[in-house]
Short mmCIF file of C-alpha atoms and ligand atoms in Angstrom, two decimals:
data_model
loop_
_atom_site.label_atom_id
_atom_site.label_comp_id
_atom_site.label_asym_id
_atom_site.label_seq_id
_atom_site.Cartn_x
_atom_site.Cartn_y
_atom_site.Cartn_z
CA MET A 209 -150.59 -131.78 -35.20
CA THR A 210 -151.22 -128.15 -34.23
CA THR A 211 -152.21 -127.18 -30.72
CA PRO A 212 -154.46 -124.16 -29.96
CA ASN A 213 -151.31 -122.37 -28.96
CA ASP A 214 -149.73 -123.01 -32.39
CA THR A 215 -152.83 -121.52 -34.04
CA SER A 216 -152.66 -118.28 -32.07
CA VAL A 217 -148.95 -117.98 -32.83
CA SER A 218 -149.47 -118.43 -36.60
CA ARG A 219 -152.41 -115.96 -36.49
CA SER A 220 -150.37 -113.25 -34.79
CA ARG A 221 -147.64 -113.75 -37.40
CA LEU A 222 -150.23 -113.31 -40.11
CA TRP A 223 -151.23 -109.91 -38.69
CA ALA A 224 -147.58 -108.89 -38.84
CA LEU A 225 -147.54 -109.10 -42.68
CA PRO A 226 -147.14 -105.66 -44.39
CA VAL A 227 -150.73 -105.15 -45.66
CA LEU A 228 -152.70 -107.18 -43.09
CA ARG A 229 -150.87 -105.39 -40.27
CA ARG A 230 -153.16 -102.37 -40.78
CA PHE A 231 -156.26 -104.46 -40.05
CA ALA A 232 -154.90 -106.32 -37.02
CA PRO A 233 -157.24 -106.54 -33.98
CA PRO A 234 -156.00 -105.06 -30.69
CA ALA A 235 -153.42 -107.23 -28.93
CA GLU A 236 -154.86 -109.54 -26.28
CA ILE A 237 -153.84 -108.81 -22.74
CA PRO A 238 -153.44 -111.71 -20.27
CA ALA A 239 -156.26 -111.92 -17.73
CA ASP A 240 -154.05 -111.22 -14.71
CA GLU A 241 -152.99 -107.87 -16.19
CA ALA A 242 -156.60 -106.84 -16.84
CA GLY A 243 -158.74 -104.93 -14.35
CA GLY A 244 -161.35 -102.23 -14.10
CA ILE A 245 -161.17 -98.99 -12.20
CA ASP A 246 -159.32 -99.50 -8.92
CA THR A 247 -160.27 -97.83 -5.66
CA ALA A 248 -158.05 -94.87 -6.50
CA GLY A 249 -159.92 -94.32 -9.75
CA SER A 250 -157.15 -95.30 -12.20
CA HIS A 251 -157.85 -97.77 -15.01
CA GLY A 252 -156.46 -101.29 -15.38
CA ALA A 253 -154.49 -102.22 -18.49
CA ALA A 254 -157.50 -103.91 -20.19
CA GLU A 255 -159.80 -100.94 -19.76
CA ILE A 256 -160.50 -99.31 -23.12
CA VAL A 257 -161.16 -95.65 -22.63
CA PRO A 258 -162.62 -93.64 -25.50
CA TRP A 259 -160.27 -90.69 -25.17
CA ALA A 260 -157.26 -92.94 -25.78
CA LEU A 261 -158.61 -94.26 -29.11
CA PRO A 262 -157.62 -92.68 -32.40
CA GLY A 263 -161.20 -92.09 -33.63
CA THR A 264 -162.93 -93.49 -36.69
CA ALA A 265 -160.43 -94.93 -39.16
CA LEU A 266 -160.94 -93.44 -42.62
CA ARG A 267 -159.95 -94.74 -46.02
CA THR A 268 -157.43 -92.20 -46.99
CA GLN A 269 -155.99 -93.80 -50.11
CA ALA A 270 -156.68 -91.69 -53.14
CA ALA A 271 -157.62 -94.67 -55.34
CA ALA A 272 -160.28 -95.91 -52.89
CA ALA A 273 -161.63 -92.43 -52.35
CA ARG A 274 -162.09 -91.95 -56.09
CA ARG A 275 -164.32 -95.02 -56.17
CA GLY A 276 -166.51 -93.60 -53.44
CA PHE A 277 -164.80 -95.38 -50.59
CA TYR A 278 -163.61 -92.27 -48.81
CA ALA A 279 -165.63 -93.06 -45.70
CA PRO A 280 -165.21 -94.73 -42.31
CA VAL A 281 -163.77 -98.22 -42.67
CA LEU A 282 -166.52 -99.60 -40.49
CA ALA A 283 -170.06 -98.46 -41.20
CA GLY A 284 -171.99 -97.70 -38.01
CA ALA A 285 -175.24 -99.52 -37.26
CA PRO A 286 -178.34 -97.47 -38.06
CA THR A 287 -180.19 -96.61 -34.86
CA THR A 288 -182.73 -94.26 -33.40
CA THR A 289 -182.06 -92.22 -30.31
CA ARG A 290 -184.67 -94.31 -28.47
CA GLN A 291 -182.88 -97.57 -29.30
CA ALA A 292 -179.54 -96.08 -28.39
CA GLU A 293 -180.82 -95.22 -24.91
CA ILE A 294 -180.37 -98.86 -24.02
CA LEU A 295 -176.59 -98.40 -24.45
CA ASN A 296 -176.52 -95.81 -21.73
CA THR A 297 -177.87 -97.34 -18.57
CA ALA A 298 -177.44 -94.07 -16.72
CA LEU A 299 -180.13 -92.50 -18.92
CA ILE A 300 -182.53 -95.40 -19.08
CA GLY A 301 -183.33 -95.80 -15.40
CA PRO A 302 -186.55 -97.69 -14.58
CA PRO A 303 -189.60 -95.75 -15.84
CA THR A 304 -191.43 -96.14 -12.52
CA GLY A 305 -190.49 -96.47 -8.88
CA THR A 306 -191.33 -99.51 -6.81
CA ARG A 307 -194.46 -98.26 -5.08
CA GLY A 308 -197.81 -99.92 -5.67
CA VAL A 309 -197.92 -103.37 -7.25
CA VAL A 310 -195.84 -104.82 -10.06
CA ASN A 311 -197.70 -104.35 -13.35
CA GLY A 312 -195.24 -105.98 -15.71
CA ARG A 313 -191.83 -105.49 -17.33
CA ASP A 314 -190.65 -102.58 -19.47
CA VAL A 315 -189.84 -104.14 -22.84
CA LEU A 316 -186.94 -101.74 -23.49
CA SER A 317 -185.08 -101.62 -20.18
CA ARG A 318 -186.42 -104.97 -18.85
CA THR A 319 -187.00 -103.37 -15.47
CA THR A 320 -190.24 -103.87 -13.52
CA ILE A 321 -193.10 -101.42 -13.85
CA SER A 322 -194.91 -100.72 -10.59
CA HIS A 323 -198.07 -98.74 -10.19
CA ASP A 324 -201.27 -98.64 -8.22
CA PRO A 325 -203.67 -95.75 -8.87
CA VAL A 326 -204.73 -95.49 -5.23
CA THR A 327 -201.15 -95.49 -3.92
CA ALA A 328 -200.13 -92.95 -6.57
CA TYR A 329 -203.13 -90.72 -5.74
CA ASN A 330 -202.40 -90.83 -2.01
CA SER A 331 -198.66 -90.26 -2.29
CA GLU A 332 -197.08 -86.95 -1.31
CA PRO A 333 -196.81 -85.12 -3.64
CA ARG A 334 -199.61 -86.72 -5.65
CA GLU A 335 -198.33 -88.72 -8.61
CA VAL A 336 -201.76 -88.64 -10.28
CA SER A 337 -204.55 -86.11 -9.90
CA SER A 338 -207.23 -88.75 -10.57
CA PRO A 339 -207.31 -92.39 -9.44
CA ASN A 340 -209.40 -93.40 -12.47
CA VAL A 341 -208.05 -95.84 -15.05
CA ILE A 342 -208.81 -96.51 -18.74
CA VAL A 343 -207.97 -99.95 -20.15
CA MET A 344 -208.50 -100.16 -23.90
CA GLY A 345 -207.84 -102.77 -26.58
CA ASP A 346 -209.13 -105.23 -29.18
CA VAL A 347 -211.14 -108.32 -28.30
CA GLY A 348 -208.86 -110.92 -26.72
CA ALA A 349 -205.80 -108.65 -26.43
CA GLY A 350 -205.46 -109.21 -22.67
CA LYS A 351 -207.48 -106.39 -21.03
CA SER A 352 -209.35 -108.54 -18.51
CA SER A 353 -206.21 -110.51 -17.57
CA HIS A 354 -204.50 -107.21 -16.89
CA THR A 355 -207.43 -105.82 -14.92
CA LYS A 356 -207.89 -108.95 -12.82
CA CYS A 357 -204.22 -109.09 -11.88
CA ASN A 358 -203.26 -105.42 -11.59
CA TYR A 359 -206.44 -103.81 -10.30
CA VAL A 360 -208.11 -106.65 -8.41
CA VAL A 361 -205.98 -109.58 -7.18
CA ARG A 362 -202.62 -107.85 -6.55
CA PRO A 363 -203.96 -104.66 -4.85
CA LEU A 364 -206.13 -106.81 -2.57
CA LEU A 365 -202.88 -107.87 -0.94
CA LEU A 366 -202.44 -104.29 0.26
CA GLN A 367 -203.97 -103.09 3.50
CA GLY A 368 -207.40 -101.42 3.48
CA ARG A 369 -208.38 -102.35 -0.05
CA ARG A 370 -211.59 -103.65 -1.56
CA GLY A 371 -212.74 -104.49 -5.07
CA VAL A 372 -216.11 -104.27 -6.81
CA VAL A 373 -216.56 -105.62 -10.33
CA PHE A 374 -219.35 -105.23 -12.86
CA ASP A 375 -218.65 -108.53 -14.56
CA LYS A 376 -220.05 -108.68 -18.08
CA LYS A 377 -218.27 -111.55 -19.82
CA ASP A 378 -219.99 -114.91 -19.73
CA GLN A 379 -217.80 -117.92 -19.02
CA ASN A 380 -219.60 -121.22 -18.60
CA GLY A 381 -222.91 -119.63 -17.58
CA GLU A 382 -221.55 -117.07 -15.13
CA GLY A 383 -219.26 -114.05 -15.02
CA GLU A 384 -215.52 -114.46 -15.66
CA TYR A 385 -214.65 -113.10 -12.19
CA SER A 386 -216.80 -115.69 -10.36
CA ASN A 387 -213.88 -118.00 -9.50
CA VAL A 388 -211.83 -115.07 -8.20
CA VAL A 389 -214.70 -113.89 -5.98
CA ARG A 390 -215.17 -117.43 -4.59
CA HIS A 391 -211.48 -117.59 -3.83
CA TYR A 392 -212.11 -114.79 -1.31
CA GLY A 393 -215.07 -116.71 0.15
CA PHE A 394 -217.96 -114.79 -1.43
CA GLU A 395 -220.63 -115.48 -4.03
CA PRO A 396 -221.17 -113.25 -7.06
CA ILE A 397 -224.40 -111.21 -6.99
CA ARG A 398 -226.24 -112.56 -10.03
CA PHE A 399 -228.57 -110.52 -12.18
CA THR A 400 -230.94 -112.20 -14.64
CA THR A 401 -233.99 -111.13 -16.61
CA ASP A 402 -236.08 -114.22 -15.79
CA GLY A 403 -236.98 -113.09 -12.29
CA THR A 404 -234.67 -115.57 -10.52
CA GLY A 405 -231.84 -113.13 -9.90
CA THR A 406 -231.21 -110.05 -7.80
CA THR A 407 -233.30 -106.87 -7.72
CA LEU A 408 -231.85 -103.35 -7.60
CA ASN A 409 -234.31 -100.68 -6.52
CA LEU A 410 -234.03 -97.43 -8.46
CA LEU A 411 -235.49 -95.64 -5.45
CA ASP A 412 -233.32 -97.30 -2.83
CA PRO A 413 -232.81 -94.85 0.08
CA MET A 414 -229.10 -95.75 -0.12
CA ILE A 415 -228.97 -93.74 -3.36
CA ALA A 416 -230.39 -90.64 -1.69
CA ARG A 417 -227.95 -91.14 1.17
CA GLY A 418 -225.05 -90.81 -1.25
CA THR A 419 -226.16 -88.03 -3.56
CA GLY A 420 -229.42 -86.70 -2.09
CA VAL A 421 -232.77 -86.34 -3.85
CA LYS A 422 -230.92 -84.45 -6.59
CA GLY A 423 -228.82 -87.54 -7.30
CA GLN A 424 -231.87 -89.76 -7.22
CA THR A 425 -233.68 -87.51 -9.73
CA ARG A 426 -230.63 -87.50 -11.98
CA LEU A 427 -230.46 -91.29 -11.88
CA LEU A 428 -234.14 -91.65 -12.74
CA ASN A 429 -233.71 -89.17 -15.56
CA ILE A 430 -230.75 -91.07 -16.99
CA VAL A 431 -232.42 -94.46 -16.66
CA THR A 432 -235.42 -93.10 -18.61
CA ARG A 433 -233.03 -91.76 -21.23
CA ILE A 434 -231.22 -95.12 -21.50
CA ALA A 435 -234.59 -96.89 -21.83
CA ARG A 436 -235.38 -94.61 -24.80
CA GLY A 437 -232.15 -95.40 -26.63
CA ASP A 438 -230.28 -92.29 -25.43
CA GLN A 439 -232.99 -89.81 -26.32
CA PRO A 440 -232.81 -87.00 -23.75
CA LEU A 441 -235.87 -85.82 -21.81
CA ASN A 442 -237.18 -82.35 -22.64
CA GLU A 443 -237.66 -79.76 -19.88
CA TRP A 444 -241.39 -80.59 -19.46
CA GLU A 445 -240.57 -84.24 -18.92
CA GLU A 446 -237.77 -83.39 -16.52
CA GLU A 447 -240.15 -81.25 -14.47
CA ALA A 448 -242.83 -83.95 -14.46
CA LEU A 449 -240.32 -86.55 -13.30
CA ARG A 450 -239.04 -84.29 -10.52
CA ALA A 451 -242.57 -83.61 -9.31
CA ALA A 452 -243.56 -87.28 -9.38
CA LEU A 453 -240.46 -88.27 -7.43
CA ARG A 454 -241.10 -85.56 -4.85
CA ARG A 455 -244.65 -86.79 -4.44
CA THR A 456 -243.55 -90.44 -4.14
CA VAL A 457 -240.93 -89.73 -1.49
CA GLY A 458 -243.48 -87.71 0.50
CA GLN A 459 -246.06 -90.52 0.50
CA ALA A 460 -246.28 -93.13 3.23
CA HIS A 461 -245.87 -96.61 1.78
CA GLY A 462 -245.18 -98.50 4.96
CA ARG A 463 -241.99 -99.71 3.22
CA VAL A 464 -239.19 -98.43 1.06
CA PRO A 465 -240.59 -96.76 -2.12
CA VAL A 466 -239.98 -98.59 -5.39
CA LEU A 467 -240.16 -97.65 -9.06
CA ALA A 468 -243.76 -98.89 -9.39
CA ASP A 469 -244.81 -96.26 -6.82
CA VAL A 470 -243.59 -93.43 -9.07
CA LEU A 471 -245.60 -94.50 -12.13
CA PRO A 472 -249.11 -93.47 -10.93
CA ASN A 473 -247.69 -90.17 -9.68
CA LEU A 474 -246.35 -89.37 -13.15
CA GLY A 475 -249.96 -89.23 -14.33
CA LEU A 476 -251.03 -86.98 -11.43
CA VAL A 477 -248.37 -84.31 -11.66
CA VAL A 478 -250.79 -81.49 -12.53
CA ASP A 479 -252.74 -82.06 -9.30
CA ASP A 480 -249.70 -80.67 -7.48
CA ASP A 481 -250.41 -77.29 -5.83
CA ASP A 482 -247.29 -75.84 -7.53
CA TYR A 483 -248.93 -76.05 -10.95
CA ARG A 484 -252.44 -74.76 -10.13
CA THR A 485 -251.64 -71.31 -11.50
CA LEU A 486 -250.49 -72.62 -14.88
CA SER A 487 -252.59 -72.01 -17.99
CA VAL A 488 -254.77 -74.84 -19.19
CA THR A 489 -252.44 -75.48 -22.14
CA ALA A 490 -249.35 -75.53 -19.93
CA ARG A 491 -251.02 -77.96 -17.53
CA ASP A 492 -251.99 -80.05 -20.50
CA ASP A 493 -248.40 -80.10 -21.78
CA LEU A 494 -247.06 -81.03 -18.35
CA HIS A 495 -249.62 -83.80 -18.07
CA LYS A 496 -248.58 -85.20 -21.45
CA ALA A 497 -244.91 -84.98 -20.47
CA GLY A 498 -245.63 -86.96 -17.28
CA LEU A 499 -247.46 -89.60 -19.26
CA SER A 500 -244.64 -89.92 -21.78
CA VAL A 501 -242.10 -90.63 -19.00
CA LYS A 502 -244.61 -92.97 -17.35
CA TRP A 503 -244.97 -95.04 -20.50
CA THR A 504 -241.20 -95.30 -20.99
CA LEU A 505 -240.68 -96.52 -17.43
CA ASN A 506 -243.71 -98.79 -17.69
CA GLY A 507 -242.10 -100.48 -20.68
CA LEU A 508 -238.84 -100.89 -18.76
CA LEU A 509 -240.61 -102.46 -15.77
CA ASP A 510 -242.59 -104.75 -18.05
CA GLU A 511 -239.43 -106.03 -19.72
CA TYR A 512 -237.24 -106.34 -16.65
CA ALA A 513 -239.75 -106.97 -13.88
CA GLY A 514 -237.57 -109.08 -11.58
CA LEU A 515 -234.55 -106.90 -12.11
CA LEU A 516 -235.97 -103.50 -11.20
CA ASP A 517 -239.36 -104.09 -9.65
CA GLY A 518 -239.14 -104.23 -5.88
CA GLU A 519 -236.81 -103.49 -3.01
CA THR A 520 -233.09 -104.15 -3.36
CA SER A 521 -232.27 -107.79 -2.56
CA ALA A 522 -230.47 -108.54 0.69
CA ALA A 523 -227.63 -110.14 -1.30
CA VAL A 524 -226.55 -106.72 -2.56
CA ASP A 525 -223.85 -105.74 -0.11
CA LEU A 526 -220.18 -104.77 -0.04
CA SER A 527 -219.20 -106.60 3.10
CA GLY A 528 -216.54 -108.72 1.41
CA LYS A 529 -213.10 -107.81 0.14
CA LEU A 530 -214.30 -108.52 -3.38
CA THR A 531 -217.84 -108.09 -4.68
CA SER A 532 -218.99 -109.00 -8.16
CA PHE A 533 -222.16 -107.71 -9.76
CA ASP A 534 -222.51 -110.58 -12.20
CA ILE A 535 -224.31 -109.06 -15.19
CA SER A 536 -223.00 -111.67 -17.63
CA GLN A 537 -226.44 -113.19 -18.15
CA LEU A 538 -228.12 -109.92 -19.07
CA PRO A 539 -228.67 -109.31 -22.79
CA ASP A 540 -225.90 -107.43 -24.63
CA ASP A 541 -228.40 -105.15 -26.36
CA GLY A 542 -231.03 -103.07 -24.65
CA PRO A 543 -231.00 -101.06 -21.47
CA ALA A 544 -230.49 -103.79 -18.83
CA VAL A 545 -226.67 -103.62 -18.58
CA PRO A 546 -226.27 -99.82 -18.51
CA VAL A 547 -229.24 -99.46 -16.16
CA ILE A 548 -227.83 -101.93 -13.62
CA MET A 549 -224.38 -100.34 -13.87
CA ALA A 550 -225.88 -96.88 -13.28
CA ILE A 551 -228.02 -97.95 -10.29
CA GLY A 552 -225.16 -100.01 -8.86
CA ASN A 553 -222.80 -97.05 -9.15
CA MET A 554 -225.20 -94.72 -7.32
CA TRP A 555 -226.07 -97.33 -4.70
CA MET A 556 -222.37 -97.78 -3.97
CA LEU A 557 -221.80 -94.08 -3.36
CA GLY A 558 -224.45 -94.22 -0.63
CA ARG A 559 -223.15 -97.47 0.82
CA LEU A 560 -219.57 -96.22 1.03
CA ARG A 561 -220.61 -93.03 2.82
CA SER A 562 -221.19 -95.02 5.97
CA GLU A 563 -217.97 -96.97 5.67
CA ARG A 564 -214.81 -95.20 4.66
CA THR A 565 -212.22 -97.58 6.02
CA SER A 566 -211.11 -98.99 2.65
CA ALA A 567 -210.16 -97.66 -0.73
CA THR A 568 -212.45 -99.28 -3.30
CA THR A 569 -211.48 -100.17 -6.86
CA VAL A 570 -214.57 -100.41 -9.04
CA VAL A 571 -214.06 -102.26 -12.33
CA TYR A 572 -216.49 -101.70 -15.19
CA GLU A 573 -215.92 -104.48 -17.73
CA GLU A 574 -217.60 -103.27 -20.94
CA GLY A 575 -217.11 -99.81 -19.46
CA TRP A 576 -218.40 -98.32 -22.69
CA HIS A 577 -221.89 -98.62 -21.19
CA MET A 578 -220.85 -96.10 -18.54
CA ILE A 579 -218.62 -93.86 -20.63
CA GLY A 580 -220.20 -94.01 -24.08
CA GLY A 581 -223.82 -93.46 -23.00
CA PRO A 582 -225.86 -91.14 -20.80
CA SER A 583 -224.46 -92.65 -17.56
CA ALA A 584 -221.23 -90.73 -18.11
CA GLN A 585 -223.11 -87.75 -16.67
CA LEU A 586 -223.49 -89.63 -13.38
CA ILE A 587 -219.79 -90.40 -13.16
CA LYS A 588 -218.92 -86.83 -14.08
CA ALA A 589 -221.36 -85.27 -11.62
CA ASN A 590 -220.17 -87.50 -8.77
CA GLN A 591 -216.45 -87.39 -9.49
CA LYS A 592 -215.56 -85.31 -6.46
CA LEU A 593 -217.72 -87.36 -4.09
CA SER A 594 -216.32 -90.54 -5.56
CA ARG A 595 -212.71 -89.44 -4.94
CA GLY A 596 -213.65 -88.36 -1.43
CA LEU A 597 -215.01 -91.84 -0.74
CA GLY A 598 -211.75 -93.44 -1.90
CA ILE A 599 -213.09 -94.88 -5.14
CA SER A 600 -210.85 -95.66 -8.11
CA ASN A 601 -212.90 -96.42 -11.24
CA VAL A 602 -211.42 -98.74 -13.86
CA PHE A 603 -213.16 -98.58 -17.25
CA VAL A 604 -212.35 -101.49 -19.56
CA MET A 605 -213.39 -101.00 -23.17
CA HIS A 606 -212.64 -101.97 -26.75
CA LYS A 607 -212.16 -98.63 -28.44
CA GLY A 608 -212.76 -94.94 -28.06
CA THR A 609 -213.64 -93.86 -31.59
CA ASP A 610 -217.39 -94.10 -30.88
CA ILE A 611 -217.29 -91.70 -27.94
CA PRO A 612 -218.62 -88.32 -29.04
CA LYS A 613 -216.17 -85.41 -28.74
CA ASP A 614 -217.18 -82.89 -26.04
CA SER A 615 -219.34 -85.53 -24.30
CA PRO A 616 -219.07 -86.17 -20.54
CA GLY A 617 -217.60 -89.58 -21.45
CA MET A 618 -214.74 -87.92 -23.30
CA ALA A 619 -214.10 -85.68 -20.30
CA ILE A 620 -213.84 -88.78 -18.06
CA ILE A 621 -211.35 -90.36 -20.48
CA GLN A 622 -209.20 -87.25 -20.60
CA GLU A 623 -209.28 -86.89 -16.86
CA ALA A 624 -208.11 -90.46 -16.13
CA GLN A 625 -204.45 -90.40 -15.19
CA THR A 626 -203.68 -94.06 -15.68
CA VAL A 627 -203.92 -95.29 -19.26
CA VAL A 628 -203.38 -98.84 -20.49
CA VAL A 629 -203.67 -99.46 -24.23
CA TYR A 630 -203.60 -103.01 -25.56
CA ARG A 631 -203.52 -103.85 -29.28
CA GLN A 632 -205.85 -101.80 -31.47
CA SER A 633 -205.45 -103.39 -34.89
CA ARG A 634 -207.61 -100.85 -36.73
CA PRO A 635 -205.35 -97.89 -37.59
CA GLU A 636 -208.09 -95.34 -36.81
CA ASP A 637 -208.54 -96.79 -33.29
CA ALA A 638 -204.78 -96.79 -32.68
CA LEU A 639 -204.53 -93.20 -33.93
CA TRP A 640 -207.40 -92.16 -31.66
CA CYS A 641 -205.47 -93.54 -28.65
CA GLN A 642 -202.23 -91.86 -29.72
CA GLN A 643 -203.94 -88.48 -30.09
CA THR A 644 -206.27 -88.69 -27.08
CA PHE A 645 -203.63 -89.88 -24.64
CA GLY A 646 -200.83 -87.74 -26.08
CA PHE A 647 -198.51 -90.61 -27.03
CA ALA A 648 -195.54 -90.09 -29.38
CA PRO A 649 -196.64 -90.17 -33.07
CA GLU A 650 -194.80 -93.45 -33.81
CA THR A 651 -196.67 -95.18 -30.96
CA ALA A 652 -199.82 -95.40 -33.13
CA ARG A 653 -198.06 -97.97 -35.30
CA THR A 654 -196.79 -99.86 -32.24
CA ILE A 655 -200.34 -100.08 -30.84
CA GLU A 656 -201.54 -101.73 -34.06
CA THR A 657 -199.08 -104.59 -33.71
CA LEU A 658 -198.80 -105.21 -29.95
CA ALA A 659 -198.70 -108.91 -29.04
CA ASP A 660 -201.21 -110.43 -26.57
CA GLY A 661 -200.30 -109.35 -23.05
CA HIS A 662 -198.30 -106.31 -24.27
CA TYR A 663 -199.52 -102.76 -23.70
CA ILE A 664 -198.61 -99.10 -23.83
CA PHE A 665 -198.72 -97.67 -20.34
CA LYS A 666 -198.84 -94.09 -19.16
CA PHE A 667 -199.63 -92.62 -15.79
CA GLY A 668 -199.36 -89.12 -14.37
CA SER A 669 -196.47 -87.28 -15.91
CA HIS A 670 -194.40 -90.44 -16.49
CA PRO A 671 -193.43 -91.09 -20.11
CA GLU A 672 -195.30 -93.76 -22.03
CA THR A 673 -193.76 -97.22 -21.82
CA HIS A 674 -194.19 -100.44 -23.78
CA VAL A 675 -194.85 -103.05 -21.09
CA GLU A 676 -195.23 -106.81 -21.08
CA HIS A 677 -197.76 -108.01 -18.54
CA ILE A 678 -196.24 -111.00 -16.74
CA ARG A 679 -198.52 -113.39 -14.88
CA SER A 680 -197.63 -115.99 -12.28
CA GLU A 681 -198.72 -119.56 -13.06
CA TRP A 682 -201.67 -119.16 -10.68
CA GLU A 683 -202.70 -115.88 -12.28
CA ARG A 684 -202.32 -117.39 -15.74
CA GLN A 685 -204.85 -120.08 -14.93
CA LEU A 686 -207.09 -117.56 -13.24
CA THR A 687 -207.13 -115.26 -16.26
CA ASN A 688 -207.17 -117.76 -19.07
CA THR A 689 -210.43 -117.08 -20.88
CA ASP A 690 -209.73 -119.44 -23.77
CA GLU A 691 -210.91 -122.57 -22.04
CA GLY A 692 -213.40 -123.57 -19.36
CA LEU A 693 -212.05 -123.47 -15.82
CA SER A 694 -213.00 -125.48 -12.84
CA VAL A 695 -212.58 -123.86 -9.45
CA GLY A 696 -211.10 -127.04 -8.03
CA THR A 697 -208.15 -127.09 -10.40
CA ILE A 698 -207.16 -123.51 -9.67
CA PHE A 699 -207.17 -123.10 -5.96
N1 ATP B 152 -200.04 -111.37 -20.13
C1 ATP B 152 -200.38 -112.22 -21.08
N2 ATP B 152 -199.45 -112.93 -21.73
C2 ATP B 152 -199.79 -113.79 -22.70
N3 ATP B 152 -201.06 -114.03 -23.10
C3 ATP B 152 -202.03 -113.35 -22.50
C4 ATP B 152 -201.75 -112.41 -21.46
N4 ATP B 152 -202.92 -111.90 -21.04
C5 ATP B 152 -203.88 -112.50 -21.78
N5 ATP B 152 -203.35 -113.37 -22.65
C6 ATP B 152 -204.09 -114.22 -23.59
O1 ATP B 152 -205.17 -113.54 -24.18
C7 ATP B 152 -206.40 -114.24 -23.91
C8 ATP B 152 -207.50 -113.23 -23.75
O2 ATP B 152 -207.26 -112.47 -22.60
P1 ATP B 152 -208.37 -111.54 -21.96
O3 ATP B 152 -209.62 -112.31 -21.72
O4 ATP B 152 -207.75 -110.86 -20.83
O5 ATP B 152 -208.63 -110.52 -23.17
P2 ATP B 152 -209.67 -109.34 -23.26
O6 ATP B 152 -208.94 -108.23 -23.91
O7 ATP B 152 -210.28 -109.07 -21.94
O8 ATP B 152 -210.76 -109.92 -24.24
P3 ATP B 152 -212.29 -109.50 -24.40
O9 ATP B 152 -212.28 -108.25 -25.21
O10 ATP B 152 -212.89 -110.65 -25.14
O11 ATP B 152 -212.87 -109.32 -23.05
C9 ATP B 152 -206.13 -115.06 -22.66
O12 ATP B 152 -206.90 -116.21 -22.57
C10 ATP B 152 -204.66 -115.40 -22.82
O13 ATP B 152 -204.52 -116.58 -23.60
MG1 MG B 153 -212.25 -109.10 -21.27
#
């Protein structure tokens, strides 16, 4: 019977044979003789140092060379420089530092990725010049899970932070963030079109507090435009709207003015002293322009009476750590969703003016309504104010190919300094991301095939990274949108 020892003896004899000798592996060194670099810097006997090796062994025999075998004995493994980086840990240090909150794990180096747009914006020197974030990806790729964890739940652990969400996705009759909001002890602010929900007043004085009468006029202009399916107002209509708003604000109502107060004034614009010197035709044109805006807004009020007609409901407040504007029950088509997002955005700017103690992350689920339509002008016009008030906007959307080039929406996308791209299975969408966000050319292909929960991440001047979003068990239950959830089982 042979013992293991016998085997090793016979093997070493085998390697001593004349031909095999040339292919013998390096002699094994007993463990006690082995050792790394000692304190003095010299190497132990087992340390293999590259400068002591003879280099690549070549087939030098003439016969083999003639048959095309004049090449290294061992063929190297094909690799790209990027793959080879993993072999040199000195070069592949973690792509981010540890500030902010953990966002996931770098797939290549397996180190954690940490980032928080507000922390990065406030750091010295600034790591990002804008705290805004774009989260993009196919349906069901993991965008909302990412947003809930990395921009809502985890940053709320930090001091002086608050979250506001425009929650669009319906889950069992309410928004998908409802259970998260309740976890913090608050109720979502529900919007419905049947008159049972909350009202947002387009003329709320809070809006003028944030952006002045100019901001209020701009909002009214954009809401009219949204109501007309993105058809812009001409200069006559803009003038008529401005005049009607001026008149409404100057009138005594004995209460806060509401949209219904503007409508009669739109038909009386020409009575204004400012227009008395106009020619009859010009006055006629202005009158018609006023009526055209009046009829658009009339239609909007008719359709969404409970939503827009009246003073802002008392429930609309930002007193909690997390506030949700639950717009999940509003119809997908039509102006309701973008109109509520636009009014809510402007209302918030006014509300935050009087309270600057926290940094506020505002999440726009279905952010396309803000970026892809006329409301992008509001965001663009108020960008500076918004940064000054400590707001970080997070726009979650499916794709960017529909956003017109040179539009304000495109400018917002290019200005955002934190970019998260989940799977985009259509090659044209993936290519759009690669080109718009300046990713490496081969990343377009990677974006097409990313698994659920995987994303390409870029912020500030840091290189793009393929990241896996890792959720705790609690977060996994919280973000699982595949099945109905009961609050009781989660918390
Ligand atoms: N980090 C993750 N790891 C593994 N699976 C994930 C991860 N995040 C999300 N998923 C899976 O993907 C599903 C959809 O996630 P999520 O609702 O976040 O996608 P979405 O991109 O927001 O979809 P939609 O476009 O419909 O809003 C989840 O229910 C979960 O099963
Ligand atoms: Mg989602």
